[in-house]
PDB file of C-alpha atoms and ligand atoms in Angstrom:
ATOM      1  CA  MET V  19     -16.566  14.437  29.676  1.00 83.00           C
ATOM      2  CA  ILE V  20     -16.535  11.728  27.146  1.00 96.00           C
ATOM      3  CA  VAL V  21     -13.738  11.347  24.400  1.00 98.00           C
ATOM      4  CA  ALA V  22     -12.272   8.835  21.713  1.00 98.00           C
ATOM      5  CA  ILE V  23      -9.627   9.050  18.984  1.00 98.00           C
ATOM      6  CA  ALA V  24      -8.752   5.728  16.699  1.00 98.00           C
ATOM      7  CA  VAL V  25      -6.346   6.224  14.258  1.00 98.00           C
ATOM      8  CA  HIS V  26      -5.429   2.941  11.198  1.00 97.00           C
ATOM      9  CA  GLY V  27      -2.292   2.674   9.319  1.00 96.00           C
ATOM     10  CA  GLY V  28      -3.658   1.353   6.240  1.00 95.00           C
ATOM     11  CA  ALA V  29      -5.165  -2.007   5.460  1.00 93.00           C
ATOM     12  CA  GLY V  30      -2.320  -3.312   2.969  1.00 79.00           C
ATOM     13  CA  ALA V  31       0.852  -2.967   5.643  1.00 61.00           C
ATOM     14  CA  TRP V  32       1.152  -6.036   6.244  1.00 70.00           C
ATOM     15  CA  ARG V  33       2.934  -6.820   3.724  1.00 70.00           C
ATOM     16  CA  LEU V  34       5.554  -4.620   5.642  1.00 72.00           C
ATOM     17  CA  GLY V  35       7.358  -7.494   7.631  1.00 79.00           C
ATOM     18  CA  GLU V  36       7.406  -7.581  11.236  1.00 84.00           C
ATOM     19  CA  ASP V  37       9.620  -4.901  11.807  1.00 85.00           C
ATOM     20  CA  GLY V  38       7.776  -2.799   9.501  1.00 86.00           C
ATOM     21  CA  MET V  39       4.421  -3.568  11.023  1.00 90.00           C
ATOM     22  CA  GLN V  40       5.807  -2.826  14.817  1.00 92.00           C
ATOM     23  CA  THR V  41       7.107   0.407  13.853  1.00 92.00           C
ATOM     24  CA  ALA V  42       3.437   1.245  12.456  1.00 93.00           C
ATOM     25  CA  VAL V  43       1.522  -0.092  15.444  1.00 95.00           C
ATOM     26  CA  ASN V  44       3.793   2.389  17.015  1.00 96.00           C
ATOM     27  CA  ASP V  45       2.978   5.368  14.944  1.00 96.00           C
ATOM     28  CA  CYS V  46      -0.367   4.659  15.066  1.00 97.00           C
ATOM     29  CA  HIS V  47       0.017   5.141  18.975  1.00 98.00           C
ATOM     30  CA  ARG V  48       1.669   7.629  18.893  1.00 98.00           C
ATOM     31  CA  ALA V  49      -0.859   9.865  16.890  1.00 98.00           C
ATOM     32  CA  ALA V  50      -3.629   8.476  18.827  1.00 98.00           C
ATOM     33  CA  GLN V  51      -2.041   9.871  21.876  1.00 98.00           C
ATOM     34  CA  ALA V  52      -1.265  13.069  20.372  1.00 98.00           C
ATOM     35  CA  GLY V  53      -5.217  13.419  19.449  1.00 98.00           C
ATOM     36  CA  TYR V  54      -5.935  11.521  22.389  1.00 98.00           C
ATOM     37  CA  GLN V  55      -3.882  14.745  24.451  1.00 98.00           C
ATOM     38  CA  LEU V  56      -5.754  17.410  22.625  1.00 98.00           C
ATOM     39  CA  LEU V  57      -8.972  16.082  23.106  1.00 98.00           C
ATOM     40  CA  GLN V  58      -8.449  16.307  26.552  1.00 98.00           C
ATOM     41  CA  GLU V  59      -7.391  19.664  26.738  1.00 98.00           C
ATOM     42  CA  GLY V  60     -11.038  20.394  24.997  1.00 98.00           C
ATOM     43  CA  LYS V  61      -9.880  20.719  21.254  1.00 98.00           C
ATOM     44  CA  SER V  62     -11.926  20.228  18.947  1.00 98.00           C
ATOM     45  CA  ALA V  63     -12.634  16.755  17.102  1.00 99.00           C
ATOM     46  CA  LEU V  64     -11.117  18.099  13.459  1.00 98.00           C
ATOM     47  CA  ASP V  65      -8.284  19.458  15.841  1.00 98.00           C
ATOM     48  CA  ALA V  66      -7.464  15.694  17.102  1.00 99.00           C
ATOM     49  CA  VAL V  67      -7.951  14.000  13.542  1.00 99.00           C
ATOM     50  CA  GLU V  68      -5.900  16.892  11.522  1.00 99.00           C
ATOM     51  CA  ALA V  69      -3.178  16.280  14.319  1.00 98.00           C
ATOM     52  CA  ALA V  70      -2.998  12.624  14.521  1.00 98.00           C
ATOM     53  CA  VAL V  71      -2.730  11.814  10.878  1.00 98.00           C
ATOM     54  CA  ASN V  72      -0.048  14.820  10.203  1.00 98.00           C
ATOM     55  CA  ILE V  73       2.025  12.438  12.602  1.00 98.00           C
ATOM     56  CA  LEU V  74       0.907   9.314  10.461  1.00 97.00           C
ATOM     57  CA  GLU V  75       1.768  11.716   7.462  1.00 97.00           C
ATOM     58  CA  ASP V  76       5.292  12.081   8.534  1.00 96.00           C
ATOM     59  CA  ALA V  77       5.427   8.082   8.821  1.00 94.00           C
ATOM     60  CA  PRO V  78       8.144   7.202   6.262  1.00 92.00           C
ATOM     61  CA  LEU V  79       6.606   3.715   6.165  1.00 90.00           C
ATOM     62  CA  LEU V  80       3.118   4.863   6.211  1.00 93.00           C
ATOM     63  CA  ASP V  81       1.479   6.046   1.874  1.00 93.00           C
ATOM     64  CA  ALA V  82       0.226   9.682   3.085  1.00 95.00           C
ATOM     65  CA  GLY V  83       2.516  12.557   3.046  1.00 95.00           C
ATOM     66  CA  ARG V  84       6.147  11.426   3.719  1.00 94.00           C
ATOM     67  CA  GLY V  85       6.164   8.018   2.409  1.00 91.00           C
ATOM     68  CA  SER V  86       3.786   7.979  -0.311  1.00 93.00           C
ATOM     69  CA  PHE V  87       3.503   5.493  -3.213  1.00 91.00           C
ATOM     70  CA  PRO V  88       4.825   7.071  -6.534  1.00 92.00           C
ATOM     71  CA  ASN V  89       3.102   7.235  -9.309  1.00 94.00           C
ATOM     72  CA  ALA V  90       3.417   5.487 -12.646  1.00 95.00           C
ATOM     73  CA  ASP V  91       5.543   8.243 -13.653  1.00 94.00           C
ATOM     74  CA  GLY V  92       7.601   8.648 -10.451  1.00 92.00           C
ATOM     75  CA  ASP V  93       5.795  11.627  -8.709  1.00 94.00           C
ATOM     76  CA  VAL V  94       3.646  12.478  -5.955  1.00 96.00           C
ATOM     77  CA  GLU V  95       0.075  12.654  -6.010  1.00 97.00           C
ATOM     78  CA  MET V  96      -2.012  12.543  -3.130  1.00 98.00           C
ATOM     79  CA  ASP V  97      -5.610  12.854  -1.835  1.00 98.00           C
ATOM     80  CA  ALA V  98      -7.143  13.941   1.520  1.00 98.00           C
ATOM     81  CA  LEU V  99     -10.328  14.547   2.961  1.00 99.00           C
ATOM     82  CA  ILE V 100     -11.792  15.810   6.409  1.00 99.00           C
ATOM     83  CA  MET V 101     -15.342  16.557   7.579  1.00 99.00           C
ATOM     84  CA  ASP V 102     -16.884  18.027  10.250  1.00 98.00           C
ATOM     85  CA  GLY V 103     -20.341  15.458  11.638  1.00 98.00           C
ATOM     86  CA  ASN V 104     -21.123  19.061  13.682  1.00 98.00           C
ATOM     87  CA  SER V 105     -21.893  20.680  10.478  1.00 98.00           C
ATOM     88  CA  LEU V 106     -21.274  18.731   7.487  1.00 98.00           C
ATOM     89  CA  ASP V 107     -18.393  20.880   6.728  1.00 98.00           C
ATOM     90  CA  ILE V 108     -16.374  18.966   4.319  1.00 98.00           C
ATOM     91  CA  GLY V 109     -12.516  19.806   2.746  1.00 98.00           C
ATOM     92  CA  ALA V 110     -11.201  17.133   0.610  1.00 98.00           C
ATOM     93  CA  ILE V 111      -8.331  17.718  -2.431  1.00 98.00           C
ATOM     94  CA  ALA V 112      -7.071  15.054  -4.735  1.00 98.00           C
ATOM     95  CA  ALA V 113      -3.879  14.821  -7.144  1.00 98.00           C
ATOM     96  CA  ILE V 114      -2.254  17.720  -5.428  1.00 98.00           C
ATOM     97  CA  GLN V 115       1.846  17.435  -5.414  1.00 97.00           C
ATOM     98  CA  GLN V 116       4.534  18.717  -3.668  1.00 97.00           C
ATOM     99  CA  VAL V 117       2.817  19.427   0.043  1.00 98.00           C
ATOM    100  CA  GLN V 118       3.948  17.117   3.189  1.00 97.00           C
ATOM    101  CA  HIS V 119       0.471  17.426   5.106  1.00 98.00           C
ATOM    102  CA  PRO V 120      -2.130  17.259   2.822  1.00 98.00           C
ATOM    103  CA  ILE V 121      -4.851  16.861   5.200  1.00 98.00           C
ATOM    104  CA  SER V 122      -3.925  20.174   6.828  1.00 98.00           C
ATOM    105  CA  LEU V 123      -4.757  21.460   2.977  1.00 98.00           C
ATOM    106  CA  ALA V 124      -7.781  19.905   3.240  1.00 98.00           C
ATOM    107  CA  ARG V 125      -8.760  21.573   6.047  1.00 98.00           C
ATOM    108  CA  ARG V 126      -7.725  24.945   4.672  1.00 98.00           C
ATOM    109  CA  VAL V 127     -10.677  23.652   1.785  1.00 98.00           C
ATOM    110  CA  MET V 128     -12.866  23.582   4.403  1.00 98.00           C
ATOM    111  CA  SER V 129     -12.214  26.742   6.491  1.00 98.00           C
ATOM    112  CA  ASP V 130     -10.411  29.194   3.249  1.00 98.00           C
ATOM    113  CA  SER V 131     -12.680  27.998   0.622  1.00 98.00           C
ATOM    114  CA  PRO V 132     -16.436  28.155  -0.604  1.00 98.00           C
ATOM    115  CA  HIS V 133     -15.977  25.087  -2.478  1.00 98.00           C
ATOM    116  CA  ASN V 134     -15.835  21.542  -0.787  1.00 98.00           C
ATOM    117  CA  PHE V 135     -13.465  19.775  -2.952  1.00 98.00           C
ATOM    118  CA  PHE V 136      -9.661  20.786  -5.320  1.00 98.00           C
ATOM    119  CA  VAL V 137      -7.916  18.388  -7.600  1.00 98.00           C
ATOM    120  CA  GLY V 138      -5.025  18.525  -9.635  1.00 96.00           C
ATOM    121  CA  ASP V 139      -3.470  22.031 -10.604  1.00 97.00           C
ATOM    122  CA  GLY V 140      -6.546  24.000  -9.022  1.00 98.00           C
ATOM    123  CA  ALA V 141      -5.645  22.095  -6.052  1.00 98.00           C
ATOM    124  CA  SER V 142      -2.501  23.290  -6.454  1.00 98.00           C
ATOM    125  CA  ALA V 143      -3.581  26.983  -7.353  1.00 98.00           C
ATOM    126  CA  PHE V 144      -5.662  26.670  -4.310  1.00 98.00           C
ATOM    127  CA  ALA V 145      -2.479  26.014  -1.647  1.00 98.00           C
ATOM    128  CA  ASP V 146      -0.513  28.672  -3.597  1.00 98.00           C
ATOM    129  CA  SER V 147      -3.595  31.408  -2.694  1.00 98.00           C
ATOM    130  CA  ILE V 148      -3.618  30.930   1.032  1.00 98.00           C
ATOM    131  CA  ASN V 149       0.565  30.607   0.889  1.00 98.00           C
ATOM    132  CA  PHE V 150       0.270  26.696   2.038  1.00 98.00           C
ATOM    133  CA  PRO V 151       3.924  25.259   2.312  1.00 97.00           C
ATOM    134  CA  ARG V 152       4.983  23.213   0.148  1.00 97.00           C
ATOM    135  CA  CYS V 153       7.968  20.773  -1.022  1.00 97.00           C
ATOM    136  CA  ALA V 154      10.116  18.840  -3.308  1.00 95.00           C
ATOM    137  CA  VAL V 155       8.953  15.706  -4.425  1.00 94.00           C
ATOM    138  CA  GLU V 156      11.903  14.266  -3.537  1.00 93.00           C
ATOM    139  CA  GLU V 157      11.150  14.745   0.248  1.00 93.00           C
ATOM    140  CA  LEU V 158       8.093  12.902   0.286  1.00 94.00           C
ATOM    141  CA  LEU V 159       9.366  10.278  -1.738  1.00 91.00           C
ATOM    142  CA  VAL V 160      10.945   6.957   0.690  1.00 88.00           C
ATOM    143  CA  GLU V 161      11.842   3.960  -0.895  1.00 70.00           C
ATOM    144  CA  THR V 162      12.637   0.742   1.079  1.00 63.00           C
ATOM    145  CA  GLU V 163      12.922  -2.574   0.067  1.00 53.00           C
ATOM    146  CA  GLU V 164       9.712  -4.364   2.459  1.00 51.00           C
ATOM    147  CA  MET V 165       7.604  -1.576   0.933  1.00 54.00           C
ATOM    148  CA  SER V 166       7.661  -2.549  -2.838  1.00 48.00           C
ATOM    149  CA  GLY V 167       4.434  -4.769  -3.907  1.00 44.00           C
ATOM    150  CA  ALA V 168       2.320  -3.101  -1.075  1.00 49.00           C
ATOM    151  CA  ILE V 169      -0.910  -2.121  -1.976  1.00 46.00           C
ATOM    152  CA  GLY V 170      -0.819   0.763  -0.200  1.00 54.00           C
ATOM    153  CA  ASP V 171      -0.992   2.029   3.522  1.00 84.00           C
ATOM    154  CA  THR V 172      -3.789   5.161   3.618  1.00 95.00           C
ATOM    155  CA  VAL V 173      -3.559   6.606   7.069  1.00 97.00           C
ATOM    156  CA  GLY V 174      -6.722   7.847   8.731  1.00 98.00           C
ATOM    157  CA  ALA V 175      -8.236   9.578  12.466  1.00 98.00           C
ATOM    158  CA  VAL V 176     -11.938   9.541  13.577  1.00 99.00           C
ATOM    159  CA  ALA V 177     -12.421  11.316  17.030  1.00 99.00           C
ATOM    160  CA  LEU V 178     -15.349  12.560  19.507  1.00 98.00           C
ATOM    161  CA  ASP V 179     -14.475  15.756  21.711  1.00 98.00           C
ATOM    162  CA  ALA V 180     -15.590  16.692  24.479  1.00 98.00           C
ATOM    163  CA  ASP V 181     -18.534  18.626  22.913  1.00 98.00           C
ATOM    164  CA  GLY V 182     -20.226  15.764  21.094  1.00 98.00           C
ATOM    165  CA  ASN V 183     -18.532  16.265  18.010  1.00 98.00           C
ATOM    166  CA  LEU V 184     -17.967  13.921  15.679  1.00 99.00           C
ATOM    167  CA  ALA V 185     -14.940  13.674  12.578  1.00 99.00           C
ATOM    168  CA  VAL V 186     -13.021  12.318  10.189  1.00 99.00           C
ATOM    169  CA  ALA V 187      -9.748  12.391   8.768  1.00 99.00           C
ATOM    170  CA  THR V 188      -7.860  10.674   5.512  1.00 98.00           C
ATOM    171  CA  SER V 189      -5.079  11.275   3.960  1.00 98.00           C
ATOM    172  CA  THR V 190      -2.988   8.817   1.337  1.00 97.00           C
ATOM    173  CA  GLY V 191      -0.664   8.883  -1.749  1.00 95.00           C
ATOM    174  CA  GLY V 192      -3.245   6.078  -2.929  1.00 94.00           C
ATOM    175  CA  THR V 193      -1.874   2.929  -4.825  1.00 90.00           C
ATOM    176  CA  ARG V 194       1.762   2.020  -6.220  1.00 86.00           C
ATOM    177  CA  ASP V 195       2.105   2.020  -9.328  1.00 89.00           C
ATOM    178  CA  LYS V 196      -0.332   3.948 -10.370  1.00 94.00           C
ATOM    179  CA  GLN V 197      -2.315   5.894 -12.994  1.00 96.00           C
ATOM    180  CA  PRO V 198      -1.279   9.699 -13.526  1.00 97.00           C
ATOM    181  CA  GLY V 199      -4.822  11.564 -12.742  1.00 97.00           C
ATOM    182  CA  ARG V 200      -6.025   8.278 -10.450  1.00 98.00           C
ATOM    183  CA  VAL V 201      -8.472   8.831  -8.145  1.00 98.00           C
ATOM    184  CA  GLY V 202      -8.999   5.985  -5.259  1.00 97.00           C
ATOM    185  CA  ASP V 203     -11.862   6.187  -2.530  1.00 98.00           C
ATOM    186  CA  SER V 204      -9.978   8.641   0.449  1.00 98.00           C
ATOM    187  CA  PRO V 205     -10.704  11.721  -0.848  1.00 98.00           C
ATOM    188  CA  LEU V 206     -14.804  10.852  -2.088  1.00 98.00           C
ATOM    189  CA  VAL V 207     -17.009  11.404   0.496  1.00 98.00           C
ATOM    190  CA  GLY V 208     -18.769   8.694   2.096  1.00 98.00           C
ATOM    191  CA  SER V 209     -16.108   6.473   1.119  1.00 98.00           C
ATOM    192  CA  GLY V 210     -12.741   7.402   2.275  1.00 98.00           C
ATOM    193  CA  GLY V 211     -14.516   8.891   5.290  1.00 98.00           C
ATOM    194  CA  TYR V 212     -18.124  10.300   6.406  1.00 99.00           C
ATOM    195  CA  ALA V 213     -18.557  11.803  10.054  1.00 99.00           C
ATOM    196  CA  ASP V 214     -22.127  12.839  11.182  1.00 98.00           C
ATOM    197  CA  ASN V 215     -23.047  13.880  15.011  1.00 98.00           C
ATOM    198  CA  TRP V 216     -26.255  12.065  14.620  1.00 98.00           C
ATOM    199  CA  THR V 217     -24.700   7.860  13.655  1.00 98.00           C
ATOM    200  CA  ALA V 218     -20.807   8.228  14.022  1.00 98.00           C
ATOM    201  CA  ALA V 219     -17.842   8.962  11.847  1.00 99.00           C
ATOM    202  CA  THR V 220     -15.275   5.501   9.997  1.00 98.00           C
ATOM    203  CA  SER V 221     -11.958   6.019   7.737  1.00 98.00           C
ATOM    204  CA  ALA V 222     -11.296   3.232   5.573  1.00 98.00           C
ATOM    205  CA  THR V 223      -8.178   2.426   3.371  1.00 97.00           C
ATOM    206  CA  GLY V 224      -8.297  -0.927   1.031  1.00 95.00           C
ATOM    207  CA  TYR V 225      -8.621  -1.012  -2.420  1.00 95.00           C
ATOM    208  CA  GLY V 226      -9.967   2.647  -3.801  1.00 96.00           C
ATOM    209  CA  GLU V 227     -11.633   1.217  -6.496  1.00 97.00           C
ATOM    210  CA  ALA V 228     -13.927  -1.936  -4.577  1.00 97.00           C
ATOM    211  CA  LEU V 229     -14.349   0.718  -1.559  1.00 98.00           C
ATOM    212  CA  MET V 230     -16.179   3.678  -3.384  1.00 98.00           C
ATOM    213  CA  LYS V 231     -18.230   1.031  -5.266  1.00 98.00           C
ATOM    214  CA  VAL V 232     -20.251   0.556  -1.312  1.00 98.00           C
ATOM    215  CA  VAL V 233     -19.867   4.025  -0.423  1.00 98.00           C
ATOM    216  CA  ILE V 234     -18.230   2.480   2.469  1.00 98.00           C
ATOM    217  CA  SER V 235     -17.755   4.614   4.898  1.00 98.00           C
ATOM    218  CA  LYS V 236     -21.210   6.484   5.125  1.00 99.00           C
ATOM    219  CA  THR V 237     -23.388   2.874   4.892  1.00 98.00           C
ATOM    220  CA  THR V 238     -20.682   2.058   8.248  1.00 99.00           C
ATOM    221  CA  CYS V 239     -22.576   5.459   9.453  1.00 98.00           C
ATOM    222  CA  ASP V 240     -25.953   3.998   7.677  1.00 98.00           C
ATOM    223  CA  PHE V 241     -25.322   0.534   9.440  1.00 98.00           C
ATOM    224  CA  VAL V 242     -25.128   2.561  12.186  1.00 98.00           C
ATOM    225  CA  ALA V 243     -27.802   4.359  11.985  1.00 98.00           C
ATOM    226  CA  ALA V 244     -29.730   1.174  11.806  1.00 98.00           C
ATOM    227  CA  GLY V 245     -28.777   0.633  15.436  1.00 98.00           C
ATOM    228  CA  LEU V 246     -25.853  -1.783  15.244  1.00 98.00           C
ATOM    229  CA  SER V 247     -22.922  -0.887  17.313  1.00 98.00           C
ATOM    230  CA  ALA V 248     -19.464   0.707  15.939  1.00 98.00           C
ATOM    231  CA  GLN V 249     -17.299  -3.058  16.020  1.00 98.00           C
ATOM    232  CA  ALA V 250     -20.844  -4.708  14.105  1.00 98.00           C
ATOM    233  CA  ALA V 251     -21.194  -1.939  11.844  1.00 99.00           C
ATOM    234  CA  SER V 252     -17.638  -1.622  10.404  1.00 98.00           C
ATOM    235  CA  ASP V 253     -17.829  -5.876  10.338  1.00 98.00           C
ATOM    236  CA  ALA V 254     -21.222  -5.645   8.114  1.00 98.00           C
ATOM    237  CA  ALA V 255     -19.525  -3.282   5.643  1.00 98.00           C
ATOM    238  CA  ILE V 256     -16.280  -4.529   5.402  1.00 98.00           C
ATOM    239  CA  GLN V 257     -18.937  -8.075   4.931  1.00 98.00           C
ATOM    240  CA  LEU V 258     -20.488  -6.195   2.009  1.00 98.00           C
ATOM    241  CA  LEU V 259     -17.747  -5.008   0.152  1.00 98.00           C
ATOM    242  CA  GLU V 260     -16.463  -8.583   0.479  1.00 98.00           C
ATOM    243  CA  GLU V 261     -19.565  -9.989  -1.092  1.00 98.00           C
ATOM    244  CA  ARG V 262     -20.370  -7.040  -3.277  1.00 98.00           C
ATOM    245  CA  THR V 263     -17.559  -6.864  -4.773  1.00 98.00           C
ATOM    246  CA  GLY V 264     -14.850  -9.055  -3.728  1.00 97.00           C
ATOM    247  CA  GLY V 265     -13.082  -6.147  -2.769  1.00 96.00           C
ATOM    248  CA  LYS V 266     -10.449  -6.282   0.307  1.00 95.00           C
ATOM    249  CA  GLY V 267     -10.307  -3.281   3.056  1.00 96.00           C
ATOM    250  CA  GLY V 268      -9.985  -1.874   6.476  1.00 97.00           C
ATOM    251  CA  LEU V 269     -12.536   0.686   8.526  1.00 98.00           C
ATOM    252  CA  ILE V 270     -12.182   2.972  12.304  1.00 98.00           C
ATOM    253  CA  THR V 271     -15.273   3.653  13.898  1.00 98.00           C
ATOM    254  CA  ILE V 272     -16.265   5.799  16.574  1.00 98.00           C
ATOM    255  CA  ASP V 273     -20.346   6.298  16.972  1.00 98.00           C
ATOM    256  CA  ARG V 274     -21.619   9.282  18.799  1.00 97.00           C
ATOM    257  CA  HIS V 275     -21.055   7.402  22.852  1.00 98.00           C
ATOM    258  CA  GLY V 276     -17.850   6.759  21.667  1.00 98.00           C
ATOM    259  CA  ASN V 277     -17.636   3.405  21.364  1.00 98.00           C
ATOM    260  CA  VAL V 278     -14.989   1.862  18.448  1.00 98.00           C
ATOM    261  CA  GLY V 279     -15.104  -0.670  15.558  1.00 98.00           C
ATOM    262  CA  ILE V 280     -12.155  -1.671  13.785  1.00 98.00           C
ATOM    263  CA  SER V 281     -12.474  -4.192  11.004  1.00 98.00           C
ATOM    264  CA  ARG V 282     -10.931  -5.586   7.745  1.00 97.00           C
ATOM    265  CA  ASN V 283     -10.673  -8.271   5.883  1.00 96.00           C
ATOM    266  CA  THR V 284      -6.808  -7.558   4.980  1.00 94.00           C
ATOM    267  CA  GLN V 285      -4.264  -9.431   6.781  1.00 90.00           C
ATOM    268  CA  ALA V 286      -3.411  -6.925   8.428  1.00 93.00           C
ATOM    269  CA  MET V 287      -4.392  -3.121   8.988  1.00 95.00           C
ATOM    270  CA  PRO V 288      -2.015  -1.010  12.311  1.00 95.00           C
ATOM    271  CA  TYR V 289      -4.167   0.685  14.244  1.00 97.00           C
ATOM    272  CA  ALA V 290      -4.524   2.703  17.945  1.00 98.00           C
ATOM    273  CA  PHE V 291      -7.747   3.871  19.645  1.00 98.00           C
ATOM    274  CA  VAL V 292      -8.744   5.410  23.212  1.00 98.00           C
ATOM    275  CA  ASP V 293     -12.715   4.858  23.867  1.00 98.00           C
ATOM    276  CA  GLY V 294     -14.812   6.377  25.482  1.00 97.00           C
ATOM    277  CA  ASP V 295     -14.642   4.629  28.516  1.00 97.00           C
ATOM    278  CA  GLY V 296     -10.461   5.462  28.426  1.00 96.00           C
ATOM    279  CA  VAL V 297      -9.777   1.088  26.765  1.00 96.00           C
ATOM    280  CA  GLU V 298      -6.572   1.874  25.099  1.00 96.00           C
ATOM    281  CA  LYS V 299      -5.322  -0.515  22.533  1.00 98.00           C
ATOM    282  CA  ASN V 300      -3.605  -0.853  19.807  1.00 97.00           C
ATOM    283  CA  GLY V 301      -2.760  -3.915  16.816  1.00 95.00           C
ATOM    284  CA  ARG V 302      -3.152  -4.841  13.683  1.00 93.00           C
TER     285      ARG V 302
HETATM  286  N1  LIG T   5      -7.599   3.434  -0.737  1.00 89.91           N
HETATM  287  C1  LIG T   5      -6.497   3.870  -0.720  1.00 89.91           C
HETATM  288  C2  LIG T   5      -7.038   4.074  -2.462  1.00 89.91           C
HETATM  289  O1  LIG T   5      -7.454   2.988  -3.061  1.00 89.91           O
HETATM  290  C3  LIG T   5      -5.364   2.771  -0.619  1.00 89.91           C
HETATM  291  C4  LIG T   5      -5.345   2.463   0.239  1.00 89.91           C
HETATM  292  O2  LIG T   5      -6.446   3.183   1.667  1.00 89.91           O
HETATM  293  O3  LIG T   5      -4.563   1.253   0.408  1.00 89.91           O
HETATM  294  O4  LIG T   5      -5.917   5.100  -2.508  1.00 89.91           O
END
């Protein structure tokens, strides 16, 4: 049985300082282990990436769910995307307020609505229509000295389950002080994430305005389809991002054999993975 999972805590976390960075790596380790446990129990890749991202959304140092950066009005507007590499089904939300686990709401968009993507007031109305748990903005805001000035620390997970299905989940509070209504790459299919059983699953992080220009996650999966390894495809996509846009970011990728790729052109990106051979690693 080959199963694998990789998670990241955002390519901007290098400004957290050493203690913050170690906490972020530990959060990634916990999230990857929780997802891996589910995969070993025979649960789906979708279940694993959702559970892993829920843990990262609860981590106060990471820019998703609790700990999201406020926008210029002091509100928290979050974006999330989940994708099933088997069916290519998608669930996405953007500019959602007052939910602790945006990725779980995105999954409910996929499972409980005829649509793929809800934004703003419509996303909020959908959440209420399915009695999705809401919270006060104060429960999402976490202010620390260390975090000021960070460019954003989106979280994400990719997984391969025992049935050979791939999935991706990406969740973010977006960039600090963004204009209300600004949406980055994270909830955009192909940019913030992509999963296709025929190729790979990728989750992206970094400067969304650049990442979306090269549709970076789909581009990475296309590189795998062209014959590159998960690592080489991730490196090639980051190189393309840099050469074509000058943008900064990071990627995690798992291919359909459980090989993992980790790449970034920022100073750090906390991550953790267990690959298809059972090799565990975490780092930054
Ligand atoms: N990609 C996210 C965004 O632009 C931020 C990040 O990953 O740091 O909203």
